[in-house]
Structure formats: structure tokens, C-alpha cells
CSV table of C-alpha atoms (C1' of nucleotides) in Angstrom, one decimal:
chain,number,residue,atom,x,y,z
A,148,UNK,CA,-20.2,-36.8,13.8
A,149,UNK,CA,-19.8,-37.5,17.7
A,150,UNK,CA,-20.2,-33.9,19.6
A,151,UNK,CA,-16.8,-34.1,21.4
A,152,UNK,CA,-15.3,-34.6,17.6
A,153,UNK,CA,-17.3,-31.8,16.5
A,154,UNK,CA,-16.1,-29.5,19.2
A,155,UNK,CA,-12.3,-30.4,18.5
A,156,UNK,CA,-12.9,-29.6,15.1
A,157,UNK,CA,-14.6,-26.7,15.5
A,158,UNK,CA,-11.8,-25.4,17.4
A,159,UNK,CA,-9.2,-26.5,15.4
A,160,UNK,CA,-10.7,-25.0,11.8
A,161,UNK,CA,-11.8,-21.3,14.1
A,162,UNK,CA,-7.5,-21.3,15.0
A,163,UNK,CA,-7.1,-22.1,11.1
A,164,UNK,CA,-8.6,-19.4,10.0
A,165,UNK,CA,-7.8,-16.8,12.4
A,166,UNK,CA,-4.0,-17.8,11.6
A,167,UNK,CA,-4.7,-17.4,7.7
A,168,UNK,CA,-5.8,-13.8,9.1
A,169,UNK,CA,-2.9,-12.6,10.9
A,170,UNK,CA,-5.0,-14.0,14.0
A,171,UNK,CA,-2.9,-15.2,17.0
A,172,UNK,CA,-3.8,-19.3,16.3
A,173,UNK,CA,-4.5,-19.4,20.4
A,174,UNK,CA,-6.4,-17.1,20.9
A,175,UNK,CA,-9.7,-18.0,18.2
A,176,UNK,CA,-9.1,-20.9,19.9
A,177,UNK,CA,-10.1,-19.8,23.1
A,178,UNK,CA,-12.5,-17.8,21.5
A,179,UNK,CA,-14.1,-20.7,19.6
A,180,UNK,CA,-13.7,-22.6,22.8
A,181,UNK,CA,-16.0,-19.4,25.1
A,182,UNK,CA,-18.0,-19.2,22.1
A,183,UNK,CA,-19.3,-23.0,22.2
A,184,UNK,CA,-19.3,-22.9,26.5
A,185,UNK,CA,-22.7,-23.2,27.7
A,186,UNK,CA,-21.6,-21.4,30.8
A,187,UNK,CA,-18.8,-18.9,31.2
A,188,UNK,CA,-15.6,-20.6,32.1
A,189,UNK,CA,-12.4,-19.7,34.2
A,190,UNK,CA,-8.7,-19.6,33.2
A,191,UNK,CA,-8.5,-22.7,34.7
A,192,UNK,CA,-11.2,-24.5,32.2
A,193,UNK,CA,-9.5,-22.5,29.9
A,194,UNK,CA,-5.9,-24.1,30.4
A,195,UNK,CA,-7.1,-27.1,31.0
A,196,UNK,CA,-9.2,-27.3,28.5
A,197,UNK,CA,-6.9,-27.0,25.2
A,198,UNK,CA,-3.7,-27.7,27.5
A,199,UNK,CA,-2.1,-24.5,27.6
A,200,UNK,CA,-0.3,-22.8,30.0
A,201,UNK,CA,-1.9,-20.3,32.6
A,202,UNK,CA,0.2,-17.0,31.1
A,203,UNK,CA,-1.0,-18.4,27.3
A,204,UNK,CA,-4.5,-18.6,28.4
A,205,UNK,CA,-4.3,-15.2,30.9
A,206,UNK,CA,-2.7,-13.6,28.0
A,207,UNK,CA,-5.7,-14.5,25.2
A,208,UNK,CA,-8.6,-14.2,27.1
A,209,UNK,CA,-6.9,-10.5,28.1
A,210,UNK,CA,-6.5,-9.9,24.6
A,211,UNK,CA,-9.8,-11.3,23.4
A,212,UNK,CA,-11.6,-8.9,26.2
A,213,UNK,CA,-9.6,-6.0,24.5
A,214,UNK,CA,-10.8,-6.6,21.5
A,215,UNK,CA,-14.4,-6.3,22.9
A,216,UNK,CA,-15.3,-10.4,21.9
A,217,UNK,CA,-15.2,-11.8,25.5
A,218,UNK,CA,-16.1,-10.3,29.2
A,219,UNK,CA,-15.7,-11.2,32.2
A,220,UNK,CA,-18.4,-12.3,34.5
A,221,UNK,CA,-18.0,-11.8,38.7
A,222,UNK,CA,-20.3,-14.7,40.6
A,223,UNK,CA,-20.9,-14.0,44.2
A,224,UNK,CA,-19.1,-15.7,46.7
A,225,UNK,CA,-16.3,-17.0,44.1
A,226,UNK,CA,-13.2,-15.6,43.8
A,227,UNK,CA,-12.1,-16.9,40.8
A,228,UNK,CA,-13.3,-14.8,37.8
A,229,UNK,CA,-15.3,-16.0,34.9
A,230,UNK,CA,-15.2,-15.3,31.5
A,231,UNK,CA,-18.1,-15.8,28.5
A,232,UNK,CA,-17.6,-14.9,24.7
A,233,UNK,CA,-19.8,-12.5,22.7
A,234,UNK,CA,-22.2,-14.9,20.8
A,235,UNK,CA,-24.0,-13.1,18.3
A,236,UNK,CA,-22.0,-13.0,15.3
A,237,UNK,CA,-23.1,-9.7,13.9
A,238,UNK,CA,-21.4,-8.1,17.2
A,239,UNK,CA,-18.8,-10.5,16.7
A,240,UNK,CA,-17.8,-9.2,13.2
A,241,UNK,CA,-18.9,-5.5,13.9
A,242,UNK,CA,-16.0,-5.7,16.8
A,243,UNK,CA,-13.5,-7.1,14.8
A,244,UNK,CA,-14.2,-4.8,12.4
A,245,UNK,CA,-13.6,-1.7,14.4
A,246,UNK,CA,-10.8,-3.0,15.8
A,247,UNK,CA,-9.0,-4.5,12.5
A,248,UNK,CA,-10.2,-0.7,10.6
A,249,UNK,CA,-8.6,1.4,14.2
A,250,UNK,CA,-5.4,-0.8,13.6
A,251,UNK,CA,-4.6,-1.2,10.1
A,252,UNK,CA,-6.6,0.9,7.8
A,253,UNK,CA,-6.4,4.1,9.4
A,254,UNK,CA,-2.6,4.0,10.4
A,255,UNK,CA,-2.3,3.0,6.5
A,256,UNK,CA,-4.8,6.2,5.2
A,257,UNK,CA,-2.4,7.7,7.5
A,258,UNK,CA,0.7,6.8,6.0
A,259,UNK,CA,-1.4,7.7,2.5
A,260,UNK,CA,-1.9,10.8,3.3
A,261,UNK,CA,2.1,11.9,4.2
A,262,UNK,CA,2.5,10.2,0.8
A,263,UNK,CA,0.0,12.3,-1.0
A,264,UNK,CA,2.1,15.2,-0.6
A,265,UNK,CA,5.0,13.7,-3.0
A,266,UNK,CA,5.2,16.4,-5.8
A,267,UNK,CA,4.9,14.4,-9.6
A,268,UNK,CA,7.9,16.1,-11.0
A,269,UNK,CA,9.2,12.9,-13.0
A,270,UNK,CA,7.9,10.6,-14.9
A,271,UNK,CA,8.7,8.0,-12.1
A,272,UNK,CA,6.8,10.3,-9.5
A,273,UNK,CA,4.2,11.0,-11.7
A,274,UNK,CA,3.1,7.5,-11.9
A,275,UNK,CA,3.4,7.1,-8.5
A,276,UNK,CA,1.3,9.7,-7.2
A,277,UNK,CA,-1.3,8.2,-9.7
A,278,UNK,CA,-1.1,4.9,-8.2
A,279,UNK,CA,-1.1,6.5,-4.5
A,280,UNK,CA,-4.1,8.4,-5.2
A,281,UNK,CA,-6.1,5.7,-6.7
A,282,UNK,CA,-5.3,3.5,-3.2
A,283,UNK,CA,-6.0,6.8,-1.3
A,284,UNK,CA,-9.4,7.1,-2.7
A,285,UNK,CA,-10.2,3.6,-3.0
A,286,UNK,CA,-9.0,3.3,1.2
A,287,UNK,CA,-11.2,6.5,1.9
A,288,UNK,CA,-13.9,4.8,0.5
A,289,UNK,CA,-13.5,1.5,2.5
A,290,UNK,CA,-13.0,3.3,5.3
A,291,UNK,CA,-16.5,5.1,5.2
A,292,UNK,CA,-18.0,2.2,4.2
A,293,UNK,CA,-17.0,0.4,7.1
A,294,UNK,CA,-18.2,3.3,9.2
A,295,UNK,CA,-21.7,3.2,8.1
A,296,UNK,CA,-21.3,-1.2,8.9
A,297,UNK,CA,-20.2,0.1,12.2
A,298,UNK,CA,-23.2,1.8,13.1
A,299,UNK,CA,-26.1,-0.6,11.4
A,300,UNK,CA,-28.1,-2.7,12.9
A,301,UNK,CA,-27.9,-6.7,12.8
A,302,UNK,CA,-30.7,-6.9,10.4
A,303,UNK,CA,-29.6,-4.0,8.0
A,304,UNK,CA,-26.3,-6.4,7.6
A,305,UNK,CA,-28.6,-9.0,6.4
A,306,UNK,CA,-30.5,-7.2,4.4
A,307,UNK,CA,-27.4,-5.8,2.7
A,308,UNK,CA,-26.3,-9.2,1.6
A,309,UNK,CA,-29.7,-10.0,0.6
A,310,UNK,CA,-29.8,-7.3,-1.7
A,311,UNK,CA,-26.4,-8.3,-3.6
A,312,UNK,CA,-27.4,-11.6,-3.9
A,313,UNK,CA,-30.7,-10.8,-5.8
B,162,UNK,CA,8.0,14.6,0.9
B,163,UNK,CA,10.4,13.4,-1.5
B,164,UNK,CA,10.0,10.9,-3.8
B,165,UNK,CA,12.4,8.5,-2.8
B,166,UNK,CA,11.4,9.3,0.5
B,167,UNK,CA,7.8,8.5,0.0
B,168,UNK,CA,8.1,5.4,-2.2
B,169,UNK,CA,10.1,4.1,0.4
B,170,UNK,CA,7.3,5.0,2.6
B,171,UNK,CA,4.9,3.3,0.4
B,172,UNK,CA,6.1,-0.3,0.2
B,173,UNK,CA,6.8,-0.3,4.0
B,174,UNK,CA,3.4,0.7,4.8
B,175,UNK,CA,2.0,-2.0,2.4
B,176,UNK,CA,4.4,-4.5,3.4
B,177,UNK,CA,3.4,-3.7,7.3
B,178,UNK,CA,-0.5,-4.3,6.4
B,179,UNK,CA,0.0,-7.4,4.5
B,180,UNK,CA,1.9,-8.7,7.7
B,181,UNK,CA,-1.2,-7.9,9.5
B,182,UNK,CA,-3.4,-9.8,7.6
B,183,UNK,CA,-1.5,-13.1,7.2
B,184,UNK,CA,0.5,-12.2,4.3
B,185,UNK,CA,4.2,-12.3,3.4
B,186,UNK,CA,5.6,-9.0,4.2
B,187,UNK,CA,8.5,-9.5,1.1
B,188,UNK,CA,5.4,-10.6,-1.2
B,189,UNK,CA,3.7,-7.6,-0.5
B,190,UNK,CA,6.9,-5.4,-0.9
B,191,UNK,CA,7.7,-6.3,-4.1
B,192,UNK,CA,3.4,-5.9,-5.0
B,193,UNK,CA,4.2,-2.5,-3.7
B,194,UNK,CA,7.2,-2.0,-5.8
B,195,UNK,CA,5.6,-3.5,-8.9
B,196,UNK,CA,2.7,-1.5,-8.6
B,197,UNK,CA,4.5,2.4,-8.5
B,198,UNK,CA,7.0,0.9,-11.0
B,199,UNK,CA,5.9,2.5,-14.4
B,200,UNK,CA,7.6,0.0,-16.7
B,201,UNK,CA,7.9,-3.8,-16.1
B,202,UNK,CA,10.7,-5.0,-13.8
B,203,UNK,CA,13.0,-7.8,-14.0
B,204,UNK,CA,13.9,-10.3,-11.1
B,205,UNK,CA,16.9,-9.0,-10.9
B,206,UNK,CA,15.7,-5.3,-10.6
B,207,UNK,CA,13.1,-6.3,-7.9
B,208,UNK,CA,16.4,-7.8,-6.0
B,209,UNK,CA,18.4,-4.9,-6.7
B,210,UNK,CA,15.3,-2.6,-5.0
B,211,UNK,CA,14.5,-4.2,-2.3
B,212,UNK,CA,17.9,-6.1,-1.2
B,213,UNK,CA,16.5,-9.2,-1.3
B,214,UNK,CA,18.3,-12.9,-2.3
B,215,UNK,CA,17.2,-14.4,-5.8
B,216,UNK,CA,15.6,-17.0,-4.4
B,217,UNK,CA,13.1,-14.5,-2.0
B,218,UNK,CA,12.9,-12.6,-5.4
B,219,UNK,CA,11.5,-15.4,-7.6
B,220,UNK,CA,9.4,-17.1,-5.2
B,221,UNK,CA,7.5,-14.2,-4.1
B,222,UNK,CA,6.9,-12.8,-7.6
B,223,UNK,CA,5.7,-16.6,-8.6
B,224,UNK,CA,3.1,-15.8,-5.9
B,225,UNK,CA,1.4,-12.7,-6.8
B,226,UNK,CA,1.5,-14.7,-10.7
B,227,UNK,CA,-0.8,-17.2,-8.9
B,228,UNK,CA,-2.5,-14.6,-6.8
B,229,UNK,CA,-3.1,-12.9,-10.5
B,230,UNK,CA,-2.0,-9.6,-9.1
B,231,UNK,CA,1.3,-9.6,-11.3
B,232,UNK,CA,2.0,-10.6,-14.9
B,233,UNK,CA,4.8,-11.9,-17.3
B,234,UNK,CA,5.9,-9.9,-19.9
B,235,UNK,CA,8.5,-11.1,-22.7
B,236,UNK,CA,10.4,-8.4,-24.6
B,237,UNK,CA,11.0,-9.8,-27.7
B,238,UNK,CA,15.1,-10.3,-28.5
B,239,UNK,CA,15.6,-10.5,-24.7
B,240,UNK,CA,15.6,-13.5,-22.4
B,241,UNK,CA,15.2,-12.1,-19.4
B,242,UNK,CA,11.6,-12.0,-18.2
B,243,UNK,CA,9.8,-8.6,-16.7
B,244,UNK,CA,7.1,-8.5,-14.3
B,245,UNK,CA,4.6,-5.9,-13.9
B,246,UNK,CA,1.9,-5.8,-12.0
B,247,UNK,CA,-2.4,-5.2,-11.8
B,248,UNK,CA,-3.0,-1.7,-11.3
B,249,UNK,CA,-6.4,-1.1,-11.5
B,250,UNK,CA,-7.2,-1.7,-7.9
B,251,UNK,CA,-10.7,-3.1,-8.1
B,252,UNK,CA,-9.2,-6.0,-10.4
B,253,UNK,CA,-6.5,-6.3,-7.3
B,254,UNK,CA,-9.1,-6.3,-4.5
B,255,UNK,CA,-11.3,-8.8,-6.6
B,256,UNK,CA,-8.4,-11.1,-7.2
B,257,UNK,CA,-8.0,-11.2,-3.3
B,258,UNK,CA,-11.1,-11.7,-2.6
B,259,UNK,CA,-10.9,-14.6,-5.1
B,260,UNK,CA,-7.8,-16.1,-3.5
B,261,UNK,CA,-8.7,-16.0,0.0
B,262,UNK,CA,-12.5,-16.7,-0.3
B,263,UNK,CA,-10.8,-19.9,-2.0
B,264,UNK,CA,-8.5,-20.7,0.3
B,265,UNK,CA,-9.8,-19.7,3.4
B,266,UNK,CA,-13.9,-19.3,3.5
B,267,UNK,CA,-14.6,-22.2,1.7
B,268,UNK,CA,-12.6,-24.8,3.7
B,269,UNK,CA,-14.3,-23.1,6.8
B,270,UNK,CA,-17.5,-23.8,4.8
B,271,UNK,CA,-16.9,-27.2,4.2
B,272,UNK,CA,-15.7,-28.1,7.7
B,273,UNK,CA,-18.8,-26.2,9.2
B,274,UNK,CA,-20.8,-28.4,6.9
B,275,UNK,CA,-19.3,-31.1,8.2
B,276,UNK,CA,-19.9,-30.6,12.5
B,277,UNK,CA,-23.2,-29.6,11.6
B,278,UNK,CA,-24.2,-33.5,11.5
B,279,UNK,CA,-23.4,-33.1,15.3
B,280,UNK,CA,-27.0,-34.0,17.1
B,281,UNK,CA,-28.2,-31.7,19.6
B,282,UNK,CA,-28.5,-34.4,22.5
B,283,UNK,CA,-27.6,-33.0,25.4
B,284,UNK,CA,-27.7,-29.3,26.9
B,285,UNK,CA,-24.2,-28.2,26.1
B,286,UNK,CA,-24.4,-30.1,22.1
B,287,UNK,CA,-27.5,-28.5,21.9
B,288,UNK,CA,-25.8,-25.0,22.3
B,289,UNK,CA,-23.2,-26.1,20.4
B,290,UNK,CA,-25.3,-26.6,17.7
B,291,UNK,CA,-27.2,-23.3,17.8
B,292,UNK,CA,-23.3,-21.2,17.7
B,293,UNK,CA,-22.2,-24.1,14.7
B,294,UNK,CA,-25.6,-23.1,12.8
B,295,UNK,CA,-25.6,-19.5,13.4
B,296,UNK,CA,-21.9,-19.6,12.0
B,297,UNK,CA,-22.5,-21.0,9.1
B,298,UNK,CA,-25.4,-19.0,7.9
B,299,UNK,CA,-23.4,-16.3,8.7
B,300,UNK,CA,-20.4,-17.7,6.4
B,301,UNK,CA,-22.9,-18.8,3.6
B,302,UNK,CA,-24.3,-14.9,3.2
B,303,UNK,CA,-21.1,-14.0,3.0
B,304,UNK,CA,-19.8,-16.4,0.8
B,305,UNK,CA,-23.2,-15.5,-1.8
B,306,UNK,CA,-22.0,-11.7,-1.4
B,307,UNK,CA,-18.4,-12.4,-2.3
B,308,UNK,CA,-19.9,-14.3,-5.3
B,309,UNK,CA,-22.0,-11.2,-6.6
B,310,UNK,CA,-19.1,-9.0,-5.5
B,311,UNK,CA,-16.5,-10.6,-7.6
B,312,UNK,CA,-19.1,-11.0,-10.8
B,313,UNK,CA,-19.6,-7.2,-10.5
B,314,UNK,CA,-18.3,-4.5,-12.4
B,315,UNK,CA,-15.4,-1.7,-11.4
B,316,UNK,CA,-18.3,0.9,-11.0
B,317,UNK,CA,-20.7,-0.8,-9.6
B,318,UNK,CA,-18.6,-1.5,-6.4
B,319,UNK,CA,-18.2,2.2,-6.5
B,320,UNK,CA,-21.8,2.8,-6.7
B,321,UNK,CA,-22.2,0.5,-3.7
B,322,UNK,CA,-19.7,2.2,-1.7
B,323,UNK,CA,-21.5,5.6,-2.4
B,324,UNK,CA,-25.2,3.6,-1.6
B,325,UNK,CA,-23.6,2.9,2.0
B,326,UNK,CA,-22.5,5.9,3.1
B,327,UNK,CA,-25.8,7.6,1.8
C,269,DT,C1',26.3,-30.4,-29.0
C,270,DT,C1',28.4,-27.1,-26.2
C,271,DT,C1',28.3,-22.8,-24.1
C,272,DT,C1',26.1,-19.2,-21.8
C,273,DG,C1',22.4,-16.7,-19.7
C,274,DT,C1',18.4,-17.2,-16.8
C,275,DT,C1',15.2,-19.3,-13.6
C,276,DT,C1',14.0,-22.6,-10.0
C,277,DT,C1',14.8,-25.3,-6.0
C,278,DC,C1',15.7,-26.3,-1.3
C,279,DA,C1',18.8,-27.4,2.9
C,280,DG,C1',20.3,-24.9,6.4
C,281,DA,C1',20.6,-20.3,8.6
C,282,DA,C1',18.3,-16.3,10.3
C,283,DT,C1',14.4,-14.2,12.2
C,284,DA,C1',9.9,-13.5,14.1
C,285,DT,C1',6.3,-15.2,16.8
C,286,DC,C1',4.4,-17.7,20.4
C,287,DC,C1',4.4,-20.4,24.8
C,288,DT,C1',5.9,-21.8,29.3
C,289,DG,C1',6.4,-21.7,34.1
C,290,DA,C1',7.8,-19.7,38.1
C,291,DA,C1',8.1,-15.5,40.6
C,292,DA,C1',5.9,-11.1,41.6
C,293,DA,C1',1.9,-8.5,42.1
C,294,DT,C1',-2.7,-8.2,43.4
C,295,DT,C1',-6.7,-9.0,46.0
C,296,DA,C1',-9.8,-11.3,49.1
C,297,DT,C1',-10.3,-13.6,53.6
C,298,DG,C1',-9.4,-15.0,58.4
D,203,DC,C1',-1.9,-7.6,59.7
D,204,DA,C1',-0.9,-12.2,58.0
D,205,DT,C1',-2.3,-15.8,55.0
D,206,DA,C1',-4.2,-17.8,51.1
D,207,DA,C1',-6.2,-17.6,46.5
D,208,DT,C1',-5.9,-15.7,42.1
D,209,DT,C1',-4.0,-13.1,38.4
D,210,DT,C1',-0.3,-11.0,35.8
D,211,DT,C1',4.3,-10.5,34.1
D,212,DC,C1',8.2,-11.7,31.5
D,213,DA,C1',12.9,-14.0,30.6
D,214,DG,C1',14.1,-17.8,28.4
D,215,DG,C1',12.8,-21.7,25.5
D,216,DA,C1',10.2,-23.7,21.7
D,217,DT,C1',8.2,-23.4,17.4
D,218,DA,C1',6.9,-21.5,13.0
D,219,DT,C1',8.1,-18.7,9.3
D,220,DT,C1',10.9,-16.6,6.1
D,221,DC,C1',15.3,-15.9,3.7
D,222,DT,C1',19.8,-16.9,1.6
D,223,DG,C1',22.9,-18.6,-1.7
D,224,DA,C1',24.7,-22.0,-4.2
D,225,DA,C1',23.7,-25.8,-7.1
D,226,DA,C1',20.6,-27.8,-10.3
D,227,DA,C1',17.5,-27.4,-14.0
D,228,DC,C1',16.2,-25.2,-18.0
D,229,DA,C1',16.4,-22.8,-22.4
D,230,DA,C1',18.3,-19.9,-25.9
D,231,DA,C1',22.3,-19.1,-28.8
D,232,DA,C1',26.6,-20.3,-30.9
DNA sequence: TTTTGTTTTCAGAATATCCTGAAAATTATG
DNA sequence: CATAATTTTCAGGATATTCTGAAAACAAAA
């Protein structure tokens, strides 16, 4: 496979799957794009690039900086700013982690716990405060679990997955 | 809280985190609805619920039947056909794991597979290279885990869970 | 076979999400 | 301060996704 094939490819199947996940398509994209980038790259690149507009791109790289994957990189004597992705893919996943587990799963342990406080006075109820508590519990757990990811090292994470393979 | 109150509650918030993470809000609604239910549901009760058309109805719960999270169950001397859903939520969190690493990891897999013939010829296929192969190790170890996680038994996850936050 | 109850399909409508591009805001430079 | 370069915003347009409802298909019962 030709590199330039490669690349498009790459970028297309990194917007695929971010889409499958609730992922604006764009803006893996532009991540996949940073992440392959020798060099760091400005807007401009950006737009140019994958063909977007400049408020598309502004917008993604923004929102790719918030979530902690990209930064932004001031040479001297340029005005124009430039912008390089987070390559190593341990940091990659740990900061989508956090961010997914601040956004989602604690809003939704949240939302468990006002739930939890349902009294099981009918059959109905009963059976629901069962099945709230089992997701409560099983959430709680997840929720550690993803604390103690969090706050390994790179080479614990690898280790982890060596030991479930065995 | 009130019941009603908090089973109301309930399928919101589940329907608002399947949203987030790529799924259909409605599918996971009526997942939500099927799970607190404590007797199978018909098509027409689901409607009823959730104040949804027939056609929303029946395509969604023909879904989760392919995602394996809900089941057919045939009373005998009726016609109609009742739905009830997976409760045991390691079974549900394994049968998503299943689905998506299916649809989603593999085909990444595969496509990775497939840039990696890219030769490293110049400087910038060269670092392309390095970010494709890093990727894909990355997405391999994964895969392997999922492998071992969905072979693995109810407790075991728990165990694992409890071996983490040690 | 005909009737009746039930499920499935799918074109078009409704909605949610994303993108554009030009203007406004911001910031550096002369 | 005035000018120029750059970034940000956001209303309106474009696109993608989801939903409806009625008709078709199917299946049991008469």
C-alpha cells in the first residue's frame, strides 16, 4: 500500500470508529491527522488538509485540546499557532478515559444514587430497586476500577493485559 | 423518590448514556424499560410506555434480540409475543463487549493490518509507520483481553475488579 | 379458504447533529 | 494608535439519524 493511501485510510477508519463511539467523525479525524504529522501543524494545514472549513477545524482542534489529546505549540517569531497531538497511546487512552468516566459515568452513578432512594413497597418497585442496585454496584465498581487505570503507569497497563491473556 | 418518579428517571438516564456512546437513545429506553419490567412485555406495552410508534417499537426491540440483551417469550394460547430482557448484568456487559468488539475493534484491526504494508521510505512514512504500529499493538492487547474477558466467568470479573483497586 | 390478529417494512416527515463562511473579537506589529 | 494577521463565534444551511404510520406480509383461527 502507497503511504498517501495509507494515510487517507488511516484517517478515514480513526473517524469510523470514533463515530461508532459517540465521537464527533471530524474531530478523530483531525486527531488521526496531528497524530500521524511529523511536525505540529496549524489550522491552516488543518483545513486544508481534510478540506474543512476554518470554524470546523478551530472548533476540533479546541475541543481535542480540551480533552487533553492535542496542545498547542508557540514558535518564535510566528504568529500563527501550532498545534501537535499526544502520541503515546497509553496517555491517549488514559485521557479519554478520564474524560469519558467525568462525563458519563459519574453523572449516571449520579443519577443512581437519587434512584437508590426509591422505597420497594410493590412488587413493581421491589424489582426495580433490585435491578438499580445491581447497576449501582456493578457502576461503583467500574468506576474504581477506572480510577486505579487512571493513576498506573504505561507498563502496569501492559502488564495487566498480559496477565488476562495467560 | 417515587417510584414512578424514579423509573422515569431511570430509563432517561440510560437512554442519555447510550446516546453518548453511539447508541440509539429509543434502543436503550426500551433496554431500560425491559430491564425494571418484572414480567415480559409485549410490543404493544413497550409503545404504550414509552410513547413511541409501532414501527420504533419493533425495530428497536429486534435490535437488542441481535444484541442478545433481550429475549422472545411465547405464552402458550396467546399470539402475541413478550419480550423480556438479560438481567444479570455481567451477561449484558459481555454481550456488549461482544457486539462492539465485533463490529467495531475488529474492522479497525483489519484495516490497521492492512496500512501496515505501508513502507517506511521517507521521514514523514517513516513516523507514520511507528504511530500505525504502535496502534495496532495497542488494539491487538486489547482485542486478546476482551477475548479472555468475555470467556470468563460472572465472579471472576468481580474478582478482577476487587484485584484493581487493591 | 377466508377472516382476523399480529408483526414487519419503509417512504417520507421530523429531529438532531454538524459544518460553513463571514463578521467580530483578539492580538501582534509598524 | 492604526493596521494587519490570526483566532473565535455563531446564525443559517447542509447532512445524518431517527421516527411515524399506514400498508404489506405473515400466521393463527374459524
Amino acid at each position: 500500500m502507497e503511504f498517501l493511501e495509507g494515510k487517507a485510510k488511516f484517517i478515514e477508519s480513526w473517524g469510523k470508529m470514533a463515530s461508532d463511539w459517540g465521537i464527533n467523525r471530524t474531530m478523530a479525524q483531525v486527531h488521526a491527522l496531528l497524530l500521524i504529522a511529523p511536525e505540529a501543524m496549524t489550522a491552516d494545514q488543518v483545513m486544508e488538509e481534510l478540506d474543512i472549513s476554518r470554524g470546523n477545524a478551530n472548533m476540533n482542534i479546541r475541543a481535542l485540546m480540551d480533552w487533553g489529546l492535542v496542545h498547542k505549540q508557540l514558535k518564535s517569531g510566528e504568529r500563527k499557532e501550532y498545534f501537535f497531538a499526544e502520541k503515546d497511546m497509553w496517555t491517549v487512552v488514559r485521557q479519554i478515559i478520564i474524560n469519558r468516566k467525568k462525563r458519563e459515568l459519574e453523572p449516571m452513578i449520579k443519577a443512581l444514587d437519587e434512584i437508590a432512594s426509591v422505597e420497594p413497597l410493590t412488587p413493581e418497585s421491589e424489582h426495580f430497586c433490585e435491578v438499580v442496585q445491581d447497576i449501582r454496584k456493578f457502576s461503583n465498581k467500574a468506576n474504581q476500577t477506572l480510577d486505579t487505570l487512571i493513576k498506573a503507569e504505561s507498563n502496569w497497563f501492559t502488564n495487566m493485559f498480559l496477565n488476562m491473556v495467560r
